[in-house]
Amino acid sequence: MSLYVDKITLNNFINFEQTQKLMTQEQLIPLILNKDDRAFTIMYDMYSKSLFAVISNLVKETDEAEDVLQEVFVKIWKNIESYNDSKGRLYTWMLNIARNTAIDKLRSKGYNNSQKNLSSDNFVHLLDDSNKLINRIDTIGIQEFVKKLKPKCIQLIELLFFQGYTQQEASDELEIPLGTVKTQNRNCINDLRTYLQV
Amino acid sequence: MNTQEYIESGNLELYVYGLLNENETKEISELAKINPAVSQEIISIEKAILNLSSSFSPNISAENFEKIKAKLELKHGKVVDMKPKSNRAQYLGWAASIALLVGIGYQYTQLNSTSQQLNTIETEKSNLQKSVVELELKSKETATALNVIRDEKNTIVNLAGQTVAPTSFAKIYWNKETSTVYVDAKGLPVPPEGKVYQIWSLKLSPTLTPTSIGLLEDFKGNNEKLFAVSGTSDAEAFGITLEPAGGSKTPTMEQLYTLGKV
C-alpha cells in the first residue's frame, strides 16, 4: 500500500512540476470558468500540496486536514466566478480560503487563535513524524535548505505565510520592529529564490 | 514609489501571502497589469512560496482527489454546472432518437401500405390476366363459331317450333365431311331449373330412330348459344326436346320443341 501511495505521490509531483511550467494562472482561469474537466485536475495538481501544507500546519490531525482540503477545493470550484484579478493572485485567493477554512475548523473544535504558539511546532516539522518514510525524494533538497535558513526566516514564513498573521501580530510575536517585518521576510524569500533560481 | 522601491518594499511578498487589505491589493494588481517588472517579481515570489509550501505538504491520500470530485458532482461544481450543456445534449439526443423512431415508424407504415398497394395491384393484375384469358377464350370460341357457321361445306338445318313452343326455333350446322354438328339455340327459351335440352339425330326410314347426339349443358352461361355436340354422318332430321337434367335415353315427344328435316 505504501509503495502504491509512493508512486502516486511521485507522479503527482512530476505532474505538478510539469503543469507549473506549462500553465500560468491566466491560462488556467478560463479553463476553470468553463468548468473544463481537465481544469480541476490541473488546478488540483498545481495547488493542492501547498494548500494542504498550510491546512495541515493549522489542523494537525491528518484526516481532518484532508476534510478541510476537500472543503476548500469545493469552495474554490463553487465560487470561482467571484474571483477576479483585482483580488490578487488566484493562488492568493485560494490561500486565503484555505487558511480561513482551517481556522473555522479549529474554532469549531474550541481552539482559539491566541492559543497558537510557536515552540518547535512549525511547518518545518510537518514531515517529521508520520510522513518521514514517504518523503518525496525530489523535495528533500529544498526541505534541507529551508531547515538551514535562519530561525527568524522560518518563524516569519510560519507566521506570515502559513498562519496569516498581520505584520503587527508578527512583530509582537517575534519581538522585532514593525517596520522590519516585511523587509526581513523579503530577504528570507530572496534566499529561497536564489536557491530555487526563480 | 518607483518600480525598484516597490519591489524592495516587501509589499509584493505580503501581496502574494494575502496579507494586504482590499485597497492595497487592488493597487498592486493594477500596477502589475501595466508594469512587467512588478508582474514578474510577483510571479517569482509566488513560485518560491508555492514550491516551498508544496515541499512540506504531508502525503495526501490518493482517495482525496476522487472524494472532492465526487462531492462536486453530488452538490455543486462542474457536473451541476455542466448539466445545462449535457442536458441540452441529452434533449438533443432524445429528440434525435424520437425523430428516428417516428421516422422508422413512418417508414414502416409506408412500407406496409406500399406492400398492400403492391398486393392490390398484383390481385388486379391477376384478375386482369384472368379477364384477358377469358376474353381470349371467348374470342376463340366466337372465332370458332364463326368459322363453323361460315364453313361452305355446312349443311344448315332449320328447326321449326313445335306444339309446346311454337315460337321457338333453332339451327343445326352439320358438316358431313368432318361429321361435326353445331347447334344454334338462340331461338330457344331458357330451360327451367332441372331441365336440359337434348339434341337428337333422326333416321326417318325404315323406322323413326332417334339417336342422342348431346345435351345443351350450361345453357345460361353460353352467351352465343352455339353448342358443339357429337357428330353424326347419317342424320335425316334433327330434333330438340326438353329432358330432365342428365338427359334421357329416348326423347320425350311431348316436350319436342323444334324439329327440322335435312
XYZ file of C-alpha atoms in Angstrom:
460
model
C 0.000 0.000 0.000
C 2.708 2.500 0.927
C 4.533 1.610 -2.281
C 1.381 2.419 -4.221
C 0.933 5.742 -2.448
C 4.593 6.481 -3.051
C 4.187 6.074 -6.752
C 1.056 8.219 -6.898
C 2.758 10.935 -4.907
C 5.754 10.893 -7.176
C 3.559 11.062 -10.247
C 1.587 13.911 -8.738
C 4.803 15.715 -8.070
C 6.013 15.251 -11.616
C 2.660 16.452 -12.899
C 2.901 19.396 -10.582
C 6.301 20.301 -11.915
C 5.114 19.967 -15.494
C 1.932 21.960 -15.090
C 3.868 24.595 -13.223
C 5.974 25.041 -16.293
C 3.107 24.743 -18.754
C 0.309 26.697 -17.109
C 0.043 30.218 -15.841
C -2.985 31.351 -13.879
C -4.011 33.385 -16.923
C -4.220 30.136 -18.894
C -5.834 28.160 -16.074
C -8.601 30.577 -15.033
C -10.577 30.433 -18.315
C -10.478 26.624 -18.131
C -11.850 26.667 -14.581
C -14.536 29.184 -15.526
C -15.572 26.884 -18.366
C -15.749 24.071 -15.795
C -13.446 22.195 -18.121
C -12.960 18.709 -16.730
C -9.179 18.949 -17.122
C -9.131 22.255 -15.293
C -9.958 20.719 -11.941
C -7.175 18.151 -12.266
C -4.647 20.767 -13.338
C -5.691 23.124 -10.559
C -5.502 20.315 -8.017
C -2.064 19.263 -9.220
C -0.794 22.833 -9.116
C -2.093 23.936 -5.730
C -3.277 21.023 -3.562
C 0.081 20.319 -1.897
C 0.760 23.919 -0.991
C -2.749 24.373 0.383
C -2.564 21.060 2.222
C 0.695 22.110 3.881
C -0.947 25.325 5.066
C -4.041 23.459 6.283
C -2.056 20.687 7.968
C 0.082 23.233 9.736
C -3.083 24.577 11.400
C -5.225 21.443 11.641
C -2.771 18.863 12.876
C -4.887 15.764 12.515
C -4.393 14.261 9.032
C -7.972 13.062 8.402
C -9.376 16.396 9.497
C -6.846 18.237 7.363
C -7.966 16.211 4.357
C -11.603 17.035 5.099
C -10.670 20.715 5.161
C -8.730 20.367 1.885
C -11.802 18.826 0.267
C -13.989 21.609 1.597
C -11.505 24.187 0.293
C -11.487 22.800 -3.232
C -15.267 22.580 -3.268
C -15.428 26.256 -2.224
C -12.855 27.233 -4.832
C -14.699 25.446 -7.625
C -18.075 26.722 -6.467
C -17.029 30.337 -6.028
C -14.569 30.775 -8.856
C -16.942 33.267 -10.534
C -16.461 35.613 -7.593
C -12.703 35.733 -8.198
C -11.182 38.477 -10.315
C -7.613 39.664 -10.606
C -8.249 42.854 -8.623
C -8.461 40.479 -5.650
C -4.856 39.485 -6.230
C -3.316 36.291 -7.470
C -5.556 33.237 -7.920
C -3.154 31.371 -5.647
C -3.501 34.078 -3.001
C -7.276 33.895 -3.226
C -7.107 30.101 -2.722
C -4.627 30.510 0.096
C -6.987 32.803 1.979
C -9.841 30.321 1.552
C -7.594 27.519 2.849
C -6.413 29.484 5.892
C -9.922 30.696 6.746
C -11.494 27.264 6.357
C -8.799 25.680 8.509
C -9.198 28.358 11.213
C -13.000 27.897 11.121
C -12.384 24.197 11.661
C -10.157 24.911 14.661
C -12.726 27.311 16.141
C -15.500 24.782 15.730
C -13.379 22.483 17.867
C -12.925 25.104 20.585
C -9.443 26.239 19.643
C -8.629 29.873 19.851
C -6.174 31.859 17.778
C -4.355 33.068 20.857
C -3.618 29.507 21.839
C -1.366 29.105 18.862
C 2.204 29.010 19.971
C 5.447 28.817 18.179
C 7.620 26.389 20.111
C 9.113 23.927 17.691
C 5.730 23.334 16.160
C 6.038 24.976 12.747
C 5.802 23.979 9.123
C 9.336 22.616 9.016
C 8.181 19.764 11.258
C 5.170 18.880 9.153
C 7.045 15.961 7.661
C 8.919 14.885 10.709
C 6.735 12.199 12.174
C 4.247 10.157 10.208
C 5.360 11.142 6.738
C 9.063 10.585 7.100
C 9.184 7.352 5.149
C 7.311 8.642 2.184
C 9.061 11.946 1.758
C 9.416 12.706 -1.902
C 12.993 12.411 -2.962
C 12.504 15.415 -5.251
C 11.755 17.740 -2.351
C 14.394 16.596 0.091
C 16.765 19.241 -1.251
C 14.504 22.191 -0.551
C 13.458 20.780 2.830
C 17.077 20.547 3.902
C 17.739 24.024 2.545
C 14.827 25.544 4.444
C 15.949 23.879 7.683
C 19.254 25.690 7.277
C 17.528 29.067 6.861
C 17.881 31.471 9.748
C 15.426 30.569 12.517
C 13.967 34.043 12.105
C 13.154 33.278 8.472
C 11.370 30.086 9.362
C 9.422 31.913 12.055
C 8.487 34.770 9.727
C 7.345 32.443 6.946
C 5.472 30.354 9.504
C 3.594 33.321 10.931
C 3.026 35.444 7.843
C 2.541 32.865 5.128
C 1.365 29.724 6.903
C -0.723 31.323 9.650
C -1.665 34.635 8.033
C -0.519 36.852 10.875
C -0.600 40.592 10.315
C 2.700 42.459 10.396
C 1.736 43.838 13.813
C 0.978 40.362 15.206
C 4.237 39.007 13.808
C 6.138 41.983 15.201
C 4.648 41.364 18.647
C 5.203 37.640 18.496
C 8.790 37.767 17.317
C 9.678 40.945 19.158
C 11.104 42.641 16.098
C 10.384 46.215 14.924
C 7.141 46.505 12.922
C 8.913 48.287 10.056
C 11.353 45.418 9.521
C 8.826 42.586 9.360
C 8.162 42.773 5.622
C 11.739 43.549 4.628
C 13.126 40.731 6.749
C 10.564 38.453 5.191
C 11.616 39.637 1.740
C 15.230 38.823 2.484
C 14.225 35.298 3.510
C 12.225 34.830 0.316
C 15.117 36.176 -1.721
C 17.410 33.495 -0.235
C 14.852 30.914 -1.177
C 14.567 32.285 -4.704
C 18.283 32.196 -5.120
C 18.279 28.551 -4.135
C 15.345 27.760 -6.437
C 16.575 30.027 -9.186
C 13.220 31.756 -9.591
C 7.473 54.980 -5.192
C 9.318 53.832 -8.272
C 9.368 50.285 -9.513
C 12.533 49.253 -7.706
C 11.335 50.758 -4.426
C 8.045 48.937 -4.845
C 9.839 45.652 -5.381
C 12.222 46.177 -2.464
C 9.463 47.253 -0.072
C 8.460 43.695 0.776
C 4.853 44.538 -0.053
C 4.774 42.197 -3.024
C 5.536 39.229 -0.732
C 2.700 40.283 1.564
C 0.527 40.653 -1.548
C 1.205 37.039 -2.534
C 0.678 35.855 1.059
C -2.721 37.546 1.028
C -1.965 39.877 3.940
C -2.754 43.219 2.341
C -6.118 44.919 2.652
C -8.510 45.297 -0.233
C -7.259 48.678 -1.460
C -3.565 47.775 -1.235
C -4.255 44.539 -3.085
C -6.184 46.305 -5.820
C -3.426 48.906 -6.214
C -0.724 46.261 -6.731
C -2.972 44.262 -9.063
C -3.462 47.345 -11.245
C 0.250 48.135 -11.148
C 1.167 44.565 -12.130
C -1.037 44.875 -15.222
C 0.961 47.784 -16.565
C 4.388 47.102 -15.042
C 6.064 43.922 -16.311
C 8.877 44.107 -13.751
C 6.381 44.142 -10.874
C 4.354 41.416 -12.532
C 7.436 39.238 -13.000
C 8.521 39.815 -9.403
C 5.105 38.724 -8.137
C 5.188 35.560 -10.240
C 8.665 34.688 -8.932
C 7.641 35.218 -5.306
C 4.595 33.026 -5.888
C 6.745 30.292 -7.424
C 9.120 30.364 -4.480
C 6.499 30.179 -1.739
C 4.336 27.714 -3.687
C 7.355 25.480 -4.153
C 8.398 25.803 -0.519
C 4.977 25.038 0.910
C 4.327 22.221 -1.542
C 7.577 20.590 -0.452
C 6.387 20.435 3.108
C 2.984 19.002 2.302
C 2.258 15.790 4.150
C 1.176 12.981 1.894
C -2.360 13.424 0.624
C -4.282 10.187 0.378
C -4.946 9.015 -3.144
C -8.704 8.973 -2.432
C -8.774 12.657 -1.542
C -8.864 13.800 -5.152
C -11.702 11.416 -6.003
C -13.626 12.441 -2.897
C -13.537 16.093 -3.959
C -14.642 15.202 -7.453
C -17.492 13.119 -6.028
C -18.548 15.995 -3.768
C -18.535 18.411 -6.654
C -20.606 16.043 -8.727
C -23.103 15.463 -5.924
C -23.542 19.011 -4.683
C -22.225 21.807 -6.782
C -19.427 22.399 -9.142
C -18.757 21.128 -12.519
C -21.287 18.390 -13.004
C -24.185 20.516 -11.835
C -22.820 23.422 -13.784
C -22.262 21.307 -16.829
C -25.781 19.984 -16.656
C -27.286 22.650 -18.886
C -24.812 21.608 -21.542
C -25.242 17.883 -21.072
C -28.989 18.364 -20.712
C -29.074 20.163 -23.992
C -27.100 17.328 -25.489
C -29.399 14.859 -23.750
C -32.542 16.558 -25.028
C -30.974 16.705 -28.436
C -30.175 13.013 -28.138
C -33.714 12.170 -27.037
C -35.172 14.365 -29.723
C -32.971 12.703 -32.285
C -33.929 9.208 -31.133
C -37.620 10.123 -31.054
C -37.311 11.607 -34.509
C -35.573 8.437 -35.591
C -38.317 6.293 -34.038
C -41.031 8.373 -35.666
C -39.094 8.177 -38.894
C -38.796 4.413 -38.639
C -42.486 4.151 -37.728
C -43.409 6.302 -40.693
C -41.175 4.294 -42.991
C -42.716 1.090 -41.625
C -46.234 2.374 -42.290
C -45.154 3.478 -45.710
C -43.654 0.072 -46.358
C -46.839 -1.634 -45.168
C -49.128 0.487 -47.276
C -46.804 0.144 -50.227
C -46.754 -3.614 -49.931
C -50.547 -3.559 -49.524
C -50.805 -1.485 -52.659
C -48.476 -3.911 -54.321
C -50.711 -6.804 -53.244
C -53.784 -4.994 -54.537
C -52.048 -4.304 -57.788
C -50.923 -7.926 -58.012
C -54.522 -9.064 -57.445
C -55.803 -6.605 -60.005
C -53.160 -7.753 -62.401
C -54.069 -11.412 -61.972
C -57.760 -10.507 -62.286
C -56.979 -8.640 -65.459
C -54.931 -11.575 -66.685
C -57.885 -13.836 -65.964
C -60.148 -11.467 -67.837
C -57.733 -11.408 -70.705
C -57.577 -15.188 -70.757
C -61.354 -15.380 -70.557
C -61.690 -12.827 -73.306
C -59.196 -14.689 -75.419
C -61.088 -17.917 -74.831
C -64.357 -16.227 -75.682
C -62.881 -14.636 -78.724
C -61.539 -18.018 -79.740
C -64.951 -19.579 -79.200
C -66.536 -16.840 -81.216
C -63.978 -17.255 -83.953
C -64.544 -20.995 -83.937
C -68.268 -20.471 -84.008
C -67.942 -18.069 -86.891
C -65.683 -20.482 -88.734
C -68.140 -23.262 -88.134
C -71.041 -21.230 -89.341
C -69.211 -19.814 -92.328
C -67.931 -23.184 -93.466
C -69.183 -23.724 -97.030
C -69.459 -27.439 -96.514
C -72.017 -26.989 -93.811
C -75.485 -28.266 -94.160
C -77.774 -25.847 -92.433
C -80.904 -27.343 -90.973
C -83.624 -25.014 -89.759
C -85.613 -26.453 -86.877
C -89.110 -25.019 -86.541
C -91.081 -24.590 -83.347
C -93.416 -27.386 -82.389
C -96.667 -27.636 -80.380
C -95.166 -26.936 -76.898
C -93.128 -23.993 -78.147
C -94.480 -22.703 -81.435
C -92.347 -19.529 -81.444
C -89.042 -21.241 -80.747
C -86.565 -22.148 -83.418
C -83.036 -23.434 -83.833
C -80.391 -24.090 -86.451
C -78.129 -27.071 -86.954
C -74.826 -26.611 -88.739
C -73.793 -30.033 -89.889
C -70.506 -30.649 -91.639
C -70.855 -34.022 -93.245
C -67.154 -34.276 -94.098
C -65.901 -33.711 -90.602
C -69.063 -35.133 -89.016
C -69.251 -32.129 -86.702
C -72.558 -30.735 -85.573
C -73.190 -27.296 -84.058
C -76.473 -26.159 -82.615
C -77.508 -22.519 -82.737
C -80.029 -22.371 -79.876
C -80.582 -18.639 -79.837
C -84.255 -19.120 -80.613
C -84.919 -21.446 -77.665
C -86.237 -20.208 -74.309
C -84.015 -20.659 -71.264
C -84.782 -24.165 -69.925
C -86.459 -24.315 -66.471
C -84.437 -25.423 -63.443
C -83.585 -29.138 -63.543
C -84.252 -29.451 -67.265
C -81.927 -29.596 -70.218
C -82.291 -29.552 -73.999
C -81.294 -32.775 -75.704
C -80.361 -32.971 -79.380
C -81.388 -35.916 -81.436
C -80.403 -37.061 -84.883
C -83.266 -38.846 -86.536
C -83.459 -41.521 -89.189
C -86.829 -41.408 -90.776
C -86.875 -44.712 -92.674
C -87.426 -47.533 -92.481
C -88.497 -46.536 -88.956
C -88.135 -43.301 -86.957
C -84.951 -43.905 -84.999
C -83.747 -41.109 -82.675
C -80.100 -41.104 -81.596
C -78.943 -38.684 -78.864
C -76.018 -36.554 -80.025
C -75.692 -34.464 -76.883
C -77.101 -32.062 -74.302
C -77.033 -28.280 -74.332
C -75.306 -28.064 -70.934
C -74.876 -24.669 -69.232
C -77.435 -23.018 -71.468
C -77.403 -19.743 -69.467
C -73.615 -19.476 -69.427
C -73.222 -19.841 -73.174
C -73.600 -16.321 -74.493
C -73.541 -17.214 -78.151
C -75.935 -20.132 -77.561
C -73.833 -22.038 -80.056
C -73.187 -25.565 -78.852
C -70.930 -28.277 -80.222
C -72.446 -31.722 -79.991
C -71.378 -35.185 -81.112
C -71.041 -35.703 -84.794
C -73.301 -37.759 -86.973
C -72.976 -38.922 -90.537
C -76.331 -40.232 -91.467
C -78.945 -37.951 -89.972
C -82.098 -37.317 -91.950
C -83.594 -34.866 -89.465
C -82.731 -33.143 -86.133
C -84.945 -32.570 -83.153
C -84.620 -30.872 -79.791
C -86.563 -31.979 -76.729
C -86.649 -30.746 -73.134
C -85.479 -33.542 -70.839
C -84.704 -33.949 -67.146
C -81.118 -32.977 -66.207
C -78.671 -35.583 -67.450
C -80.770 -36.357 -70.471
C -82.963 -39.325 -71.434
C -82.402 -42.481 -73.437
C -85.340 -41.789 -75.652
C -86.860 -38.423 -76.488
C -89.906 -37.254 -74.601
C -92.056 -36.466 -77.643
C -94.497 -34.305 -75.588
C -91.598 -31.956 -74.979
C -90.373 -31.704 -78.583
C -89.506 -28.038 -79.016
C -88.157 -27.906 -82.517
C -87.777 -30.240 -85.435
C -86.385 -29.963 -88.983
C -85.566 -32.180 -91.921
C -82.177 -32.167 -93.601
